[in-house]
XYZ file of C-alpha atoms in Angstrom:
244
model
C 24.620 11.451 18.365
C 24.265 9.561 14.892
C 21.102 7.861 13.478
C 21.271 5.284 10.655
C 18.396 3.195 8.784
C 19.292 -0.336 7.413
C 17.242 -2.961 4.968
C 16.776 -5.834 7.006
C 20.174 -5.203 9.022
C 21.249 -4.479 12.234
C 24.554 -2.602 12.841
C 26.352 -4.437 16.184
C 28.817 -1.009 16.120
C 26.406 1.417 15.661
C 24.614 -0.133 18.871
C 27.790 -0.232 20.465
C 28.939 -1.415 23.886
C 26.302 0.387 25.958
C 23.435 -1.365 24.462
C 20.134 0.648 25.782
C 21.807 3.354 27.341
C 19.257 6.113 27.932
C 17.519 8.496 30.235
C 14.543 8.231 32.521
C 12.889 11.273 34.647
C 10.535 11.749 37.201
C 8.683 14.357 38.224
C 7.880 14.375 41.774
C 5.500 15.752 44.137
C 8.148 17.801 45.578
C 8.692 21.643 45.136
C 12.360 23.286 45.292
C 11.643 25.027 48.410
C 11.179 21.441 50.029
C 13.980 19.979 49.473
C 16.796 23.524 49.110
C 17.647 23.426 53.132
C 18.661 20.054 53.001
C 20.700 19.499 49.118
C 24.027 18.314 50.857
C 22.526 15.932 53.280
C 20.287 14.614 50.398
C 23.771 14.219 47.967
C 25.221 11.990 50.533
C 22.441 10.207 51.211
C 22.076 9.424 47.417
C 26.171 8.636 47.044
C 25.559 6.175 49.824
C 22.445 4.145 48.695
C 22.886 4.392 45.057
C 25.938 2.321 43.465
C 28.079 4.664 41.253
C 31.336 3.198 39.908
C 32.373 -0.340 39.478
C 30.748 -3.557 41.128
C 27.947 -2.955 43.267
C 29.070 -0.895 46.267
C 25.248 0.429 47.283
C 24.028 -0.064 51.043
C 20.307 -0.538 49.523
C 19.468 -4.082 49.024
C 16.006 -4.320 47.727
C 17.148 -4.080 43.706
C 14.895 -6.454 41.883
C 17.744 -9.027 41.160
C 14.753 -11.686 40.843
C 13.033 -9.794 38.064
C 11.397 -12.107 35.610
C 13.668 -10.946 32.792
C 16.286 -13.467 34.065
C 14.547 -16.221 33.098
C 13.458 -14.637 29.632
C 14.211 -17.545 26.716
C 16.354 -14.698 25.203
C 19.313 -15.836 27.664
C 19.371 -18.817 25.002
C 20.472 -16.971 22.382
C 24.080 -17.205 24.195
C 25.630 -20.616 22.493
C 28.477 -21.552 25.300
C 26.712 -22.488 28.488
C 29.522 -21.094 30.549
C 29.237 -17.522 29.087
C 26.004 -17.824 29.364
C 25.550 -18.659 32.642
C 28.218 -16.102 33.427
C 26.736 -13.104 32.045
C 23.540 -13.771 33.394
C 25.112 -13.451 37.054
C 27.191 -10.207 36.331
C 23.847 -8.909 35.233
C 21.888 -10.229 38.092
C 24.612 -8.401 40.068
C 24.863 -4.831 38.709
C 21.214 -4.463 37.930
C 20.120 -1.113 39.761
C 23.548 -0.389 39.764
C 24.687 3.297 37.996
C 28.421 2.219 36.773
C 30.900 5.351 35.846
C 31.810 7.660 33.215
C 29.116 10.390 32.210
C 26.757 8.152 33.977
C 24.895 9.656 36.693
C 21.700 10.386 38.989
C 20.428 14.175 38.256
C 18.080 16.079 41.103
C 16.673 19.086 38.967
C 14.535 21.544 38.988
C 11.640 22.579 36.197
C 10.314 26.056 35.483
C 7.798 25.664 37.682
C 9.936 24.764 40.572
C 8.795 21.098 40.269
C 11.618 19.068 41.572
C 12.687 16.016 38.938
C 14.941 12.912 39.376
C 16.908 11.978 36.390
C 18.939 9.449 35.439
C 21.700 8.342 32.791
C 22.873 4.747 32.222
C 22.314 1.769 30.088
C 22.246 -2.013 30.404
C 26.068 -2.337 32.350
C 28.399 -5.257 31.764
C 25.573 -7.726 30.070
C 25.243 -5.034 27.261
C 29.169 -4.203 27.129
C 29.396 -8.804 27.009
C 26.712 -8.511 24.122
C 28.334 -6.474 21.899
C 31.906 -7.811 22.819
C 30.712 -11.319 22.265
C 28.702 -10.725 18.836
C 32.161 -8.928 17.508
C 33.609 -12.151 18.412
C 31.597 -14.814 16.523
C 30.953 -12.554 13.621
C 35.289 -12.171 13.345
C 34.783 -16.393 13.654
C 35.952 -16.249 16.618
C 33.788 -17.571 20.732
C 31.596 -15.946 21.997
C 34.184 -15.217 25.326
C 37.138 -14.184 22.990
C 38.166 -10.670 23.622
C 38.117 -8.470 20.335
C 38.951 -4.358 19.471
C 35.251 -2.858 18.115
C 34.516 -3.543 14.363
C 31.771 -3.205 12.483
C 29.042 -6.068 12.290
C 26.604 -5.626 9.939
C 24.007 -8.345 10.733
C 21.367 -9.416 8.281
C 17.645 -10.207 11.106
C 17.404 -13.182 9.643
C 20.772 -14.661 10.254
C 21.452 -16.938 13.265
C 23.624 -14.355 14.605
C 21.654 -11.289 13.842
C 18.721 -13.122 15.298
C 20.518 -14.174 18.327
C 21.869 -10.426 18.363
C 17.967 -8.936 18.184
C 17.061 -10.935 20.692
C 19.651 -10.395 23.454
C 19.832 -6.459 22.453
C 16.006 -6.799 22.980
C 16.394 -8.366 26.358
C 19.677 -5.670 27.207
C 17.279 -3.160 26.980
C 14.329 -4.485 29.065
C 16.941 -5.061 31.531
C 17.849 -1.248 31.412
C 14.378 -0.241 31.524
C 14.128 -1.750 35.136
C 17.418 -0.736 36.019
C 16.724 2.769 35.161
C 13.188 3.616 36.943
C 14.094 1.515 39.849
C 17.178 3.634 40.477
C 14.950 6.754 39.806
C 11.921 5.592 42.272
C 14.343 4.942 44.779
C 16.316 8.341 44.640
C 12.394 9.892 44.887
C 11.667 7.469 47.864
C 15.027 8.833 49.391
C 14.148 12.666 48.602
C 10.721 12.115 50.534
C 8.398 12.575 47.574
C 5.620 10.963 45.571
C 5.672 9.540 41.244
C 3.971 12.104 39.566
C 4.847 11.632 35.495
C 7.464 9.666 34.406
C 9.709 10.179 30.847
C 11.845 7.257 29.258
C 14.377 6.800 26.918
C 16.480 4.742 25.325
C 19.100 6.605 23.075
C 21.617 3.631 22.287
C 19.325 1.082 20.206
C 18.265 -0.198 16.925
C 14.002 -0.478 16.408
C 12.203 -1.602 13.727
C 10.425 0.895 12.048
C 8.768 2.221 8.671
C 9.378 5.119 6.717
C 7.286 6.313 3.641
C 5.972 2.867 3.808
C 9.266 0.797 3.774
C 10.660 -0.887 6.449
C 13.541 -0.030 8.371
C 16.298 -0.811 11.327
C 16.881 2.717 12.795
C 19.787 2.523 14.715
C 20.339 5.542 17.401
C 23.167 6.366 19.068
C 23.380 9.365 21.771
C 20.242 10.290 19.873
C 16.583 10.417 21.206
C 13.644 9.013 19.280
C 11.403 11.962 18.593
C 8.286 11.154 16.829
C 5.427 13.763 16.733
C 3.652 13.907 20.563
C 6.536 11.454 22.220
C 8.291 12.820 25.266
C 11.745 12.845 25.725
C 14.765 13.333 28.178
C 17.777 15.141 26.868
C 20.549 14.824 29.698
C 22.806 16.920 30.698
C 26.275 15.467 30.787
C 27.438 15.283 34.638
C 25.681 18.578 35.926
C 24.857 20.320 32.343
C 21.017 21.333 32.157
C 18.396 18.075 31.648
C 15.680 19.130 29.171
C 12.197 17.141 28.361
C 11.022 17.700 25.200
């Protein structure tokens, strides 16, 4: 991962297409011993209610695809109505949704034998249609023309960089939900109880100040770490999860 600090700036690239990609964990009620007899019967139970891959292929039906972040003002940030509208949908569609790649749901086990649910993704299509769509209009072109990645270096107080804030802002309240309710669902599905929960984002830009000045710190594949904050470092597809 990479971390970078801007004056009044946001860097569209150094987001990058998975806005608010990140990590939450649970620690459940449940010890190792519970759940060891039955691992591949709780694998394919997983596989089958949670949605890995592309489109939304999941038998579970009770995502919260009426969550109040739909009708956030942010959504107005998107200029053409169409696109707009459009994105809005996909998102409505794929939230609680895993996707591919390194993404994943993680069942793992603690020193103390506490069993943990983790999980790896970010903010789906709507954050991949952000950053595509940003690109766009800062290369003059609209907002649905397809572009390769370039660097956008937004000033906040821009139109764009405003609009930008605001819909990376909403990408990642979006993945926030996503995120714990796949993880309370996969707990739900193992049997056990919420006991302490640990969330990350690790694709994002927040404002922040150092030494008294302020800053956009832009982190990507990189954990926020400030002095008593917990975090989730994944493992990448069956690699050891740590919380620090």
């Amino acid at each position: 991962g990479g971390v970078a600090a801007y004056r009044d700036k946001v860097s569209v690239a150094g987001v990058g297409f998975d806005i608010a990609c990140g990590n939450a964990a649970i620690r459940t009620d449940l010890a190792y011993e519970q759940i060891a007899p039955y691992r591949t019967e709780l694998g394919d139970l997983i596989q089958s209610t949670i949605s890995f891959g592309m489109g939304r292929t999941n038998k579970a039906d009770d995502a919260p695809l009426n969550d109040p972040l739909f009708e956030d003002p942010a959504w107005g940030a998107i200029d053409d109505q169409n696109h707009r509208v459009h994105l809005r949908e996909k998102a409505r569609h794929q939230l609680g949704t895993v996707g591919s790649g390194n993404h994943y749901v993680d069942v793992f086990v603690d020193e103390s034998g506490a069993v943990w649910v983790g999980v790896h993704f970010g903010s789906r299509g709507f954050g991949h249609g952000v950053a595509t769509a940003t690109m766009a209009v800062a290369a003059g072109l609209k907002w649905d023309d397809r572009v390769k990645e370039h660097e956008a270096l937004l000033p906040l107080d821009s139109p764009l960089g405003n609009a930008y804030w605001s819909l990376m802002s909403l990408a990642g309240r979006y993945a926030y939900v996503g995120r714990e309710w796949v993880a309370r669902k996969v707990v739900a599905l193992l049997g056990g109880t919420e006991r302490e929960l640990v969330h990350n984002h690790h694709n994002f830009a927040w404002q922040e100040t150092h030494d008294g000045e302020p800053f956009v710190v832009v982190r990507k594949g990189a954990t926020p770490a400030f002095p008593g904050q917990q975090g989730l470092i994944g493992g990448s597809m069956g690699d050891d999860a740590v919380i620090v």
